[in-house]
Every structure is written in structure tokens, then in C-alpha cells.
Amino acid sequence: MSILIKPIITEKATNESELRNAFSFVVDRNANKIQIKETVESKYGVTVEGVRTLNVLPKIKARYTKTGMVTGKTSAYKKAIVKVAEGETIDLYSNL
């Protein structure tokens, strides 16, 4: 299984990539920072300066409907924010 699952393309992540040269990815829950760094460097051909990781907790939502109370839950995942060297960039839109 791949360590990098998918890039995170949100307004906040895009702003972070433009201003601070940091790109966000959803990664495997068991991957550590060294594995993430090596994977990004080999896949995208850039120099990684730093990796920050965080575990995103699931969110539970409930609402009342005609048929009763409906509950739902989002999935938990691990997020990595990868800072790339100055002058280099990752093209996330090339594989679409």
C-alpha cells in the first residue's frame, strides 16, 4: 500500500502552498515522518525541508428527521504537511 493516499486540495491548503511552500497530503496512518519525506522526494523529485503530521479525529453529527434521529460519522485520517525547499514546487494538478 502506498504511503501517500491523496493530496489535500482545499482553500486553506492552497493558500499554505502558495505562501509558505507547504503541501498537505492524506497519508497512511502507520507512516512516520521519515517514510513520508522519502516518498515525497522520490515521487515528486523535490527536496523536503520538514514534515509535520497530525491525526484528524472523526466528527460525529446527529439530526432529527421525520423517521427519528439520524447519526453519522466522518472517517479519521492522518494528515502530513510537507515543507518543500525554496524555489521548488509540487504540481498537484498534473495527474488529474
PDB file of N, CA and C in Angstrom:
ATOM      1  N   MET A   1       0.842  -1.187   0.000  1.00  0.00           N
ATOM      2  CA  MET A   1       0.000   0.000   0.000  1.00  0.00           C
ATOM      3  C   MET A   1       0.883   1.244   0.000  1.00  0.00           C
ATOM      4  N   SER A   2       0.438   2.253  -0.674  1.00  0.00           N
ATOM      5  CA  SER A   2       1.195   3.487  -0.794  1.00  0.00           C
ATOM      6  C   SER A   2       1.110   4.309   0.492  1.00  0.00           C
ATOM      7  N   ILE A   3       2.174   5.030   0.767  1.00  0.00           N
ATOM      8  CA  ILE A   3       2.199   5.881   1.962  1.00  0.00           C
ATOM      9  C   ILE A   3       1.361   7.136   1.713  1.00  0.00           C
ATOM     10  N   LEU A   4       1.509   7.744   0.525  1.00  0.00           N
ATOM     11  CA  LEU A   4       0.697   8.908   0.174  1.00  0.00           C
ATOM     12  C   LEU A   4      -0.616   8.426  -0.417  1.00  0.00           C
ATOM     13  N   ILE A   5      -1.729   8.793   0.197  1.00  0.00           N
ATOM     14  CA  ILE A   5      -3.037   8.366  -0.298  1.00  0.00           C
ATOM     15  C   ILE A   5      -3.572   9.371  -1.309  1.00  0.00           C
ATOM     16  N   LYS A   6      -3.634  10.661  -0.921  1.00  0.00           N
ATOM     17  CA  LYS A   6      -4.091  11.693  -1.852  1.00  0.00           C
ATOM     18  C   LYS A   6      -3.677  13.059  -1.315  1.00  0.00           C
ATOM     19  N   PRO A   7      -3.532  14.041  -2.212  1.00  0.00           N
ATOM     20  CA  PRO A   7      -3.259  15.400  -1.748  1.00  0.00           C
ATOM     21  C   PRO A   7      -4.531  16.062  -1.244  1.00  0.00           C
ATOM     22  N   ILE A   8      -4.365  16.990  -0.348  1.00  0.00           N
ATOM     23  CA  ILE A   8      -5.495  17.759   0.166  1.00  0.00           C
ATOM     24  C   ILE A   8      -5.529  19.080  -0.606  1.00  0.00           C
ATOM     25  N   ILE A   9      -6.612  19.287  -1.341  1.00  0.00           N
ATOM     26  CA  ILE A   9      -6.750  20.499  -2.153  1.00  0.00           C
ATOM     27  C   ILE A   9      -7.948  21.282  -1.618  1.00  0.00           C
ATOM     28  N   THR A  10      -7.689  22.109  -0.633  1.00  0.00           N
ATOM     29  CA  THR A  10      -8.704  22.988  -0.065  1.00  0.00           C
ATOM     30  C   THR A  10      -8.201  24.425  -0.173  1.00  0.00           C
ATOM     31  N   GLU A  11      -9.048  25.354   0.178  1.00  0.00           N
ATOM     32  CA  GLU A  11      -8.651  26.759   0.122  1.00  0.00           C
ATOM     33  C   GLU A  11      -7.492  27.036   1.076  1.00  0.00           C
ATOM     34  N   LYS A  12      -7.556  26.483   2.264  1.00  0.00           N
ATOM     35  CA  LYS A  12      -6.508  26.690   3.260  1.00  0.00           C
ATOM     36  C   LYS A  12      -5.192  26.033   2.828  1.00  0.00           C
ATOM     37  N   ALA A  13      -5.263  24.806   2.289  1.00  0.00           N
ATOM     38  CA  ALA A  13      -4.055  24.107   1.850  1.00  0.00           C
ATOM     39  C   ALA A  13      -3.430  24.789   0.636  1.00  0.00           C
ATOM     40  N   THR A  14      -4.235  25.307  -0.271  1.00  0.00           N
ATOM     41  CA  THR A  14      -3.714  26.018  -1.439  1.00  0.00           C
ATOM     42  C   THR A  14      -3.033  27.310  -1.023  1.00  0.00           C
ATOM     43  N   ASN A  15      -3.613  28.024  -0.089  1.00  0.00           N
ATOM     44  CA  ASN A  15      -3.008  29.255   0.423  1.00  0.00           C
ATOM     45  C   ASN A  15      -1.675  28.948   1.102  1.00  0.00           C
ATOM     46  N   GLU A  16      -1.624  27.858   1.855  1.00  0.00           N
ATOM     47  CA  GLU A  16      -0.394  27.438   2.534  1.00  0.00           C
ATOM     48  C   GLU A  16       0.698  27.094   1.520  1.00  0.00           C
ATOM     49  N   SER A  17       0.305  26.454   0.415  1.00  0.00           N
ATOM     50  CA  SER A  17       1.300  26.080  -0.592  1.00  0.00           C
ATOM     51  C   SER A  17       1.827  27.304  -1.338  1.00  0.00           C
ATOM     52  N   GLU A  18       0.998  28.305  -1.546  1.00  0.00           N
ATOM     53  CA  GLU A  18       1.441  29.497  -2.258  1.00  0.00           C
ATOM     54  C   GLU A  18       2.301  30.402  -1.386  1.00  0.00           C
ATOM     55  N   LEU A  19       1.946  30.559  -0.123  1.00  0.00           N
ATOM     56  CA  LEU A  19       2.667  31.483   0.753  1.00  0.00           C
ATOM     57  C   LEU A  19       3.884  30.860   1.431  1.00  0.00           C
ATOM     58  N   ARG A  20       3.756  29.623   1.914  1.00  0.00           N
ATOM     59  CA  ARG A  20       4.816  29.006   2.713  1.00  0.00           C
ATOM     60  C   ARG A  20       5.492  27.820   2.043  1.00  0.00           C
ATOM     61  N   ASN A  21       5.063  27.490   0.820  1.00  0.00           N
ATOM     62  CA  ASN A  21       5.637  26.359   0.075  1.00  0.00           C
ATOM     63  C   ASN A  21       5.471  25.045   0.846  1.00  0.00           C
ATOM     64  N   ALA A  22       4.295  24.868   1.476  1.00  0.00           N
ATOM     65  CA  ALA A  22       3.988  23.669   2.243  1.00  0.00           C
ATOM     66  C   ALA A  22       2.754  23.003   1.645  1.00  0.00           C
ATOM     67  N   PHE A  23       2.853  21.702   1.379  1.00  0.00           N
ATOM     68  CA  PHE A  23       1.787  20.959   0.718  1.00  0.00           C
ATOM     69  C   PHE A  23       1.222  19.918   1.673  1.00  0.00           C
ATOM     70  N   SER A  24      -0.099  19.701   1.618  1.00  0.00           N
ATOM     71  CA  SER A  24      -0.773  18.793   2.536  1.00  0.00           C
ATOM     72  C   SER A  24      -1.182  17.515   1.815  1.00  0.00           C
ATOM     73  N   PHE A  25      -1.039  16.379   2.513  1.00  0.00           N
ATOM     74  CA  PHE A  25      -1.388  15.077   1.977  1.00  0.00           C
ATOM     75  C   PHE A  25      -2.108  14.253   3.037  1.00  0.00           C
ATOM     76  N   VAL A  26      -3.029  13.394   2.601  1.00  0.00           N
ATOM     77  CA  VAL A  26      -3.572  12.355   3.458  1.00  0.00           C
ATOM     78  C   VAL A  26      -2.618  11.179   3.314  1.00  0.00           C
ATOM     79  N   VAL A  27      -2.121  10.663   4.438  1.00  0.00           N
ATOM     80  CA  VAL A  27      -1.119   9.601   4.404  1.00  0.00           C
ATOM     81  C   VAL A  27      -1.614   8.389   5.174  1.00  0.00           C
ATOM     82  N   ASP A  28      -0.890   7.287   5.020  1.00  0.00           N
ATOM     83  CA  ASP A  28      -1.182   6.063   5.751  1.00  0.00           C
ATOM     84  C   ASP A  28      -1.034   6.318   7.246  1.00  0.00           C
ATOM     85  N   ARG A  29      -1.933   5.745   8.038  1.00  0.00           N
ATOM     86  CA  ARG A  29      -1.934   6.003   9.489  1.00  0.00           C
ATOM     87  C   ARG A  29      -0.684   5.495  10.185  1.00  0.00           C
ATOM     88  N   ASN A  30      -0.016   4.494   9.615  1.00  0.00           N
ATOM     89  CA  ASN A  30       1.162   3.919  10.250  1.00  0.00           C
ATOM     90  C   ASN A  30       2.475   4.507   9.740  1.00  0.00           C
ATOM     91  N   ALA A  31       2.419   5.463   8.817  1.00  0.00           N
ATOM     92  CA  ALA A  31       3.623   6.056   8.245  1.00  0.00           C
ATOM     93  C   ALA A  31       4.232   7.063   9.215  1.00  0.00           C
ATOM     94  N   ASN A  32       5.577   7.080   9.260  1.00  0.00           N
ATOM     95  CA  ASN A  32       6.247   8.075  10.091  1.00  0.00           C
ATOM     96  C   ASN A  32       6.807   9.184   9.207  1.00  0.00           C
ATOM     97  N   LYS A  33       7.421  10.199   9.828  1.00  0.00           N
ATOM     98  CA  LYS A  33       7.867  11.372   9.090  1.00  0.00           C
ATOM     99  C   LYS A  33       8.988  11.043   8.105  1.00  0.00           C
ATOM    100  N   ILE A  34       9.860  10.126   8.467  1.00  0.00           N
ATOM    101  CA  ILE A  34      10.972   9.759   7.583  1.00  0.00           C
ATOM    102  C   ILE A  34      10.449   9.073   6.323  1.00  0.00           C
ATOM    103  N   GLN A  35       9.493   8.162   6.475  1.00  0.00           N
ATOM    104  CA  GLN A  35       8.907   7.482   5.320  1.00  0.00           C
ATOM    105  C   GLN A  35       8.166   8.462   4.420  1.00  0.00           C
ATOM    106  N   ILE A  36       7.443   9.406   5.014  1.00  0.00           N
ATOM    107  CA  ILE A  36       6.710  10.409   4.239  1.00  0.00           C
ATOM    108  C   ILE A  36       7.684  11.278   3.454  1.00  0.00           C
ATOM    109  N   LYS A  37       8.774  11.709   4.092  1.00  0.00           N
ATOM    110  CA  LYS A  37       9.780  12.538   3.425  1.00  0.00           C
ATOM    111  C   LYS A  37      10.389  11.808   2.236  1.00  0.00           C
ATOM    112  N   GLU A  38      10.793  10.554   2.418  1.00  0.00           N
ATOM    113  CA  GLU A  38      11.408   9.782   1.335  1.00  0.00           C
ATOM    114  C   GLU A  38      10.435   9.561   0.180  1.00  0.00           C
ATOM    115  N   THR A  39       9.169   9.305   0.500  1.00  0.00           N
ATOM    116  CA  THR A  39       8.170   9.075  -0.545  1.00  0.00           C
ATOM    117  C   THR A  39       7.913  10.329  -1.374  1.00  0.00           C
ATOM    118  N   VAL A  40       7.780  11.480  -0.723  1.00  0.00           N
ATOM    119  CA  VAL A  40       7.529  12.735  -1.444  1.00  0.00           C
ATOM    120  C   VAL A  40       8.738  13.094  -2.310  1.00  0.00           C
ATOM    121  N   GLU A  41       9.944  12.913  -1.778  1.00  0.00           N
ATOM    122  CA  GLU A  41      11.142  13.239  -2.557  1.00  0.00           C
ATOM    123  C   GLU A  41      11.274  12.347  -3.784  1.00  0.00           C
ATOM    124  N   SER A  42      10.963  11.048  -3.645  1.00  0.00           N
ATOM    125  CA  SER A  42      11.105  10.147  -4.789  1.00  0.00           C
ATOM    126  C   SER A  42       9.970  10.327  -5.802  1.00  0.00           C
ATOM    127  N   LYS A  43       8.756  10.597  -5.332  1.00  0.00           N
ATOM    128  CA  LYS A  43       7.617  10.696  -6.241  1.00  0.00           C
ATOM    129  C   LYS A  43       7.591  12.009  -7.004  1.00  0.00           C
ATOM    130  N   TYR A  44       7.899  13.116  -6.336  1.00  0.00           N
ATOM    131  CA  TYR A  44       7.780  14.430  -6.960  1.00  0.00           C
ATOM    132  C   TYR A  44       9.125  15.051  -7.324  1.00  0.00           C
ATOM    133  N   GLY A  45      10.256  14.469  -6.915  1.00  0.00           N
ATOM    134  CA  GLY A  45      11.573  14.979  -7.269  1.00  0.00           C
ATOM    135  C   GLY A  45      11.897  16.329  -6.676  1.00  0.00           C
ATOM    136  N   VAL A  46      11.519  16.554  -5.422  1.00  0.00           N
ATOM    137  CA  VAL A  46      11.788  17.817  -4.733  1.00  0.00           C
ATOM    138  C   VAL A  46      12.585  17.533  -3.470  1.00  0.00           C
ATOM    139  N   THR A  47      13.133  18.592  -2.872  1.00  0.00           N
ATOM    140  CA  THR A  47      13.852  18.481  -1.611  1.00  0.00           C
ATOM    141  C   THR A  47      12.917  18.889  -0.482  1.00  0.00           C
ATOM    142  N   VAL A  48      12.702  17.987   0.483  1.00  0.00           N
ATOM    143  CA  VAL A  48      11.797  18.248   1.599  1.00  0.00           C
ATOM    144  C   VAL A  48      12.605  18.791   2.767  1.00  0.00           C
ATOM    145  N   GLU A  49      12.170  19.947   3.297  1.00  0.00           N
ATOM    146  CA  GLU A  49      12.845  20.551   4.444  1.00  0.00           C
ATOM    147  C   GLU A  49      12.271  20.078   5.767  1.00  0.00           C
ATOM    148  N   GLY A  50      10.962  19.814   5.815  1.00  0.00           N
ATOM    149  CA  GLY A  50      10.352  19.392   7.070  1.00  0.00           C
ATOM    150  C   GLY A  50       9.001  18.754   6.835  1.00  0.00           C
ATOM    151  N   VAL A  51       8.607  17.913   7.784  1.00  0.00           N
ATOM    152  CA  VAL A  51       7.316  17.234   7.715  1.00  0.00           C
ATOM    153  C   VAL A  51       6.625  17.400   9.066  1.00  0.00           C
ATOM    154  N   ARG A  52       5.381  17.845   9.022  1.00  0.00           N
ATOM    155  CA  ARG A  52       4.547  17.903  10.231  1.00  0.00           C
ATOM    156  C   ARG A  52       3.382  16.946  10.021  1.00  0.00           C
ATOM    157  N   THR A  53       3.052  16.164  11.041  1.00  0.00           N
ATOM    158  CA  THR A  53       1.946  15.220  10.930  1.00  0.00           C
ATOM    159  C   THR A  53       0.937  15.479  12.034  1.00  0.00           C
ATOM    160  N   LEU A  54      -0.322  15.118  11.751  1.00  0.00           N
ATOM    161  CA  LEU A  54      -1.359  15.193  12.765  1.00  0.00           C
ATOM    162  C   LEU A  54      -2.436  14.181  12.451  1.00  0.00           C
ATOM    163  N   ASN A  55      -3.030  13.632  13.490  1.00  0.00           N
ATOM    164  CA  ASN A  55      -4.143  12.710  13.360  1.00  0.00           C
ATOM    165  C   ASN A  55      -5.431  13.504  13.454  1.00  0.00           C
ATOM    166  N   VAL A  56      -6.240  13.442  12.404  1.00  0.00           N
ATOM    167  CA  VAL A  56      -7.512  14.150  12.370  1.00  0.00           C
ATOM    168  C   VAL A  56      -8.571  13.219  12.936  1.00  0.00           C
ATOM    169  N   LEU A  57      -9.247  13.660  13.970  1.00  0.00           N
ATOM    170  CA  LEU A  57     -10.246  12.843  14.646  1.00  0.00           C
ATOM    171  C   LEU A  57     -11.562  12.846  13.871  1.00  0.00           C
ATOM    172  N   PRO A  58     -12.367  11.797  14.021  1.00  0.00           N
ATOM    173  CA  PRO A  58     -13.659  11.776  13.326  1.00  0.00           C
ATOM    174  C   PRO A  58     -14.634  12.757  13.970  1.00  0.00           C
ATOM    175  N   LYS A  59     -15.550  13.263  13.172  1.00  0.00           N
ATOM    176  CA  LYS A  59     -16.585  14.163  13.665  1.00  0.00           C
ATOM    177  C   LYS A  59     -17.917  13.432  13.642  1.00  0.00           C
ATOM    178  N   ILE A  60     -18.676  13.555  14.703  1.00  0.00           N
ATOM    179  CA  ILE A  60     -19.968  12.887  14.817  1.00  0.00           C
ATOM    180  C   ILE A  60     -21.059  13.950  14.714  1.00  0.00           C
ATOM    181  N   LYS A  61     -22.014  13.704  13.826  1.00  0.00           N
ATOM    182  CA  LYS A  61     -23.122  14.633  13.646  1.00  0.00           C
ATOM    183  C   LYS A  61     -24.430  13.873  13.832  1.00  0.00           C
ATOM    184  N   ALA A  62     -25.437  14.553  14.369  1.00  0.00           N
ATOM    185  CA  ALA A  62     -26.759  13.963  14.553  1.00  0.00           C
ATOM    186  C   ALA A  62     -27.807  15.004  14.197  1.00  0.00           C
ATOM    187  N   ARG A  63     -28.904  14.532  13.624  1.00  0.00           N
ATOM    188  CA  ARG A  63     -30.011  15.435  13.313  1.00  0.00           C
ATOM    189  C   ARG A  63     -31.324  14.677  13.476  1.00  0.00           C
ATOM    190  N   TYR A  64     -32.359  15.440  13.726  1.00  0.00           N
ATOM    191  CA  TYR A  64     -33.683  14.862  13.904  1.00  0.00           C
ATOM    192  C   TYR A  64     -34.450  14.956  12.585  1.00  0.00           C
ATOM    193  N   THR A  65     -35.056  13.851  12.175  1.00  0.00           N
ATOM    194  CA  THR A  65     -35.851  13.812  10.951  1.00  0.00           C
ATOM    195  C   THR A  65     -37.228  13.254  11.274  1.00  0.00           C
ATOM    196  N   LYS A  66     -38.076  13.118  10.246  1.00  0.00           N
ATOM    197  CA  LYS A  66     -39.412  12.546  10.466  1.00  0.00           C
ATOM    198  C   LYS A  66     -39.331  11.102  10.938  1.00  0.00           C
ATOM    199  N   THR A  67     -38.326  10.386  10.474  1.00  0.00           N
ATOM    200  CA  THR A  67     -38.217   8.973  10.842  1.00  0.00           C
ATOM    201  C   THR A  67     -37.444   8.748  12.133  1.00  0.00           C
ATOM    202  N   GLY A  68     -36.976   9.790  12.749  1.00  0.00           N
ATOM    203  CA  GLY A  68     -36.247   9.652  14.005  1.00  0.00           C
ATOM    204  C   GLY A  68     -34.887  10.324  13.924  1.00  0.00           C
ATOM    205  N   MET A  69     -34.035   9.997  14.853  1.00  0.00           N
ATOM    206  CA  MET A  69     -32.717  10.610  14.925  1.00  0.00           C
ATOM    207  C   MET A  69     -31.756   9.873  13.995  1.00  0.00           C
ATOM    208  N   VAL A  70     -31.057  10.629  13.150  1.00  0.00           N
ATOM    209  CA  VAL A  70     -30.089  10.067  12.216  1.00  0.00           C
ATOM    210  C   VAL A  70     -28.707  10.532  12.653  1.00  0.00           C
ATOM    211  N   THR A  71     -27.792   9.580  12.842  1.00  0.00           N
ATOM    212  CA  THR A  71     -26.428   9.921  13.232  1.00  0.00           C
ATOM    213  C   THR A  71     -25.468   9.505  12.131  1.00  0.00           C
ATOM    214  N   GLY A  72     -24.366  10.205  12.054  1.00  0.00           N
ATOM    215  CA  GLY A  72     -23.344   9.897  11.071  1.00  0.00           C
ATOM    216  C   GLY A  72     -21.976  10.255  11.613  1.00  0.00           C
ATOM    217  N   LYS A  73     -20.947   9.703  11.002  1.00  0.00           N
ATOM    218  CA  LYS A  73     -19.589   9.932  11.471  1.00  0.00           C
ATOM    219  C   LYS A  73     -18.650  10.011  10.269  1.00  0.00           C
ATOM    220  N   THR A  74     -17.724  10.966  10.298  1.00  0.00           N
ATOM    221  CA  THR A  74     -16.699  11.040   9.271  1.00  0.00           C
ATOM    222  C   THR A  74     -15.548  10.124   9.659  1.00  0.00           C
ATOM    223  N   SER A  75     -14.694   9.814   8.721  1.00  0.00           N
ATOM    224  CA  SER A  75     -13.569   8.925   8.972  1.00  0.00           C
ATOM    225  C   SER A  75     -12.410   9.685   9.597  1.00  0.00           C
ATOM    226  N   ALA A  76     -11.633   8.981  10.411  1.00  0.00           N
ATOM    227  CA  ALA A  76     -10.395   9.532  10.950  1.00  0.00           C
ATOM    228  C   ALA A  76      -9.283   9.267   9.944  1.00  0.00           C
ATOM    229  N   TYR A  77      -8.328  10.185   9.849  1.00  0.00           N
ATOM    230  CA  TYR A  77      -7.208  10.005   8.936  1.00  0.00           C
ATOM    231  C   TYR A  77      -5.990  10.733   9.475  1.00  0.00           C
ATOM    232  N   LYS A  78      -4.845  10.465   8.867  1.00  0.00           N
ATOM    233  CA  LYS A  78      -3.608  11.124   9.239  1.00  0.00           C
ATOM    234  C   LYS A  78      -3.230  12.101   8.138  1.00  0.00           C
ATOM    235  N   LYS A  79      -2.864  13.315   8.533  1.00  0.00           N
ATOM    236  CA  LYS A  79      -2.525  14.365   7.586  1.00  0.00           C
ATOM    237  C   LYS A  79      -1.068  14.738   7.765  1.00  0.00           C
ATOM    238  N   ALA A  80      -0.369  14.946   6.646  1.00  0.00           N
ATOM    239  CA  ALA A  80       1.029  15.376   6.676  1.00  0.00           C
ATOM    240  C   ALA A  80       1.148  16.687   5.917  1.00  0.00           C
ATOM    241  N   ILE A  81       1.846  17.641   6.514  1.00  0.00           N
ATOM    242  CA  ILE A  81       2.130  18.914   5.875  1.00  0.00           C
ATOM    243  C   ILE A  81       3.624  18.924   5.572  1.00  0.00           C
ATOM    244  N   VAL A  82       3.955  18.940   4.286  1.00  0.00           N
ATOM    245  CA  VAL A  82       5.333  18.796   3.828  1.00  0.00           C
ATOM    246  C   VAL A  82       5.840  20.144   3.349  1.00  0.00           C
ATOM    247  N   LYS A  83       6.932  20.630   3.960  1.00  0.00           N
ATOM    248  CA  LYS A  83       7.545  21.897   3.540  1.00  0.00           C
ATOM    249  C   LYS A  83       8.647  21.576   2.545  1.00  0.00           C
ATOM    250  N   VAL A  84       8.551  22.209   1.367  1.00  0.00           N
ATOM    251  CA  VAL A  84       9.483  21.971   0.274  1.00  0.00           C
ATOM    252  C   VAL A  84      10.502  23.106   0.246  1.00  0.00           C
ATOM    253  N   ALA A  85      11.705  22.822  -0.257  1.00  0.00           N
ATOM    254  CA  ALA A  85      12.777  23.816  -0.321  1.00  0.00           C
ATOM    255  C   ALA A  85      12.356  25.015  -1.159  1.00  0.00           C
ATOM    256  N   GLU A  86      12.955  26.151  -0.869  1.00  0.00           N
ATOM    257  CA  GLU A  86      12.644  27.400  -1.566  1.00  0.00           C
ATOM    258  C   GLU A  86      12.977  27.281  -3.049  1.00  0.00           C
ATOM    259  N   GLY A  87      12.052  27.709  -3.886  1.00  0.00           N
ATOM    260  CA  GLY A  87      12.256  27.654  -5.323  1.00  0.00           C
ATOM    261  C   GLY A  87      11.709  26.404  -5.982  1.00  0.00           C
ATOM    262  N   GLU A  88      11.363  25.382  -5.211  1.00  0.00           N
ATOM    263  CA  GLU A  88      10.791  24.147  -5.751  1.00  0.00           C
ATOM    264  C   GLU A  88       9.303  24.121  -5.468  1.00  0.00           C
ATOM    265  N   THR A  89       8.571  23.370  -6.269  1.00  0.00           N
ATOM    266  CA  THR A  89       7.132  23.264  -6.086  1.00  0.00           C
ATOM    267  C   THR A  89       6.659  21.878  -6.519  1.00  0.00           C
ATOM    268  N   ILE A  90       5.484  21.510  -6.061  1.00  0.00           N
ATOM    269  CA  ILE A  90       4.855  20.247  -6.430  1.00  0.00           C
ATOM    270  C   ILE A  90       3.621  20.578  -7.258  1.00  0.00           C
ATOM    271  N   ASP A  91       3.508  19.983  -8.444  1.00  0.00           N
ATOM    272  CA  ASP A  91       2.354  20.201  -9.299  1.00  0.00           C
ATOM    273  C   ASP A  91       1.320  19.133  -8.991  1.00  0.00           C
ATOM    274  N   LEU A  92       0.323  19.469  -8.176  1.00  0.00           N
ATOM    275  CA  LEU A  92      -0.689  18.508  -7.760  1.00  0.00           C
ATOM    276  C   LEU A  92      -1.745  18.269  -8.827  1.00  0.00           C
ATOM    277  N   TYR A  93      -1.845  19.139  -9.817  1.00  0.00           N
ATOM    278  CA  TYR A  93      -2.887  19.047 -10.819  1.00  0.00           C
ATOM    279  C   TYR A  93      -2.458  18.301 -12.076  1.00  0.00           C
ATOM    280  N   SER A  94      -1.230  17.814 -12.134  1.00  0.00           N
ATOM    281  CA  SER A  94      -0.742  17.160 -13.359  1.00  0.00           C
ATOM    282  C   SER A  94      -1.336  15.772 -13.566  1.00  0.00           C
ATOM    283  N   ASN A  95      -1.743  15.086 -12.498  1.00  0.00           N
ATOM    284  CA  ASN A  95      -2.255  13.715 -12.608  1.00  0.00           C
ATOM    285  C   ASN A  95      -3.768  13.649 -12.722  1.00  0.00           C
ATOM    286  N   LEU A  96      -4.442  14.777 -12.864  1.00  0.00           N
ATOM    287  CA  LEU A  96      -5.894  14.774 -12.975  1.00  0.00           C
ATOM    288  C   LEU A  96      -6.258  14.394 -14.364  1.00  0.00           C
TER     289      LEU A  96
END
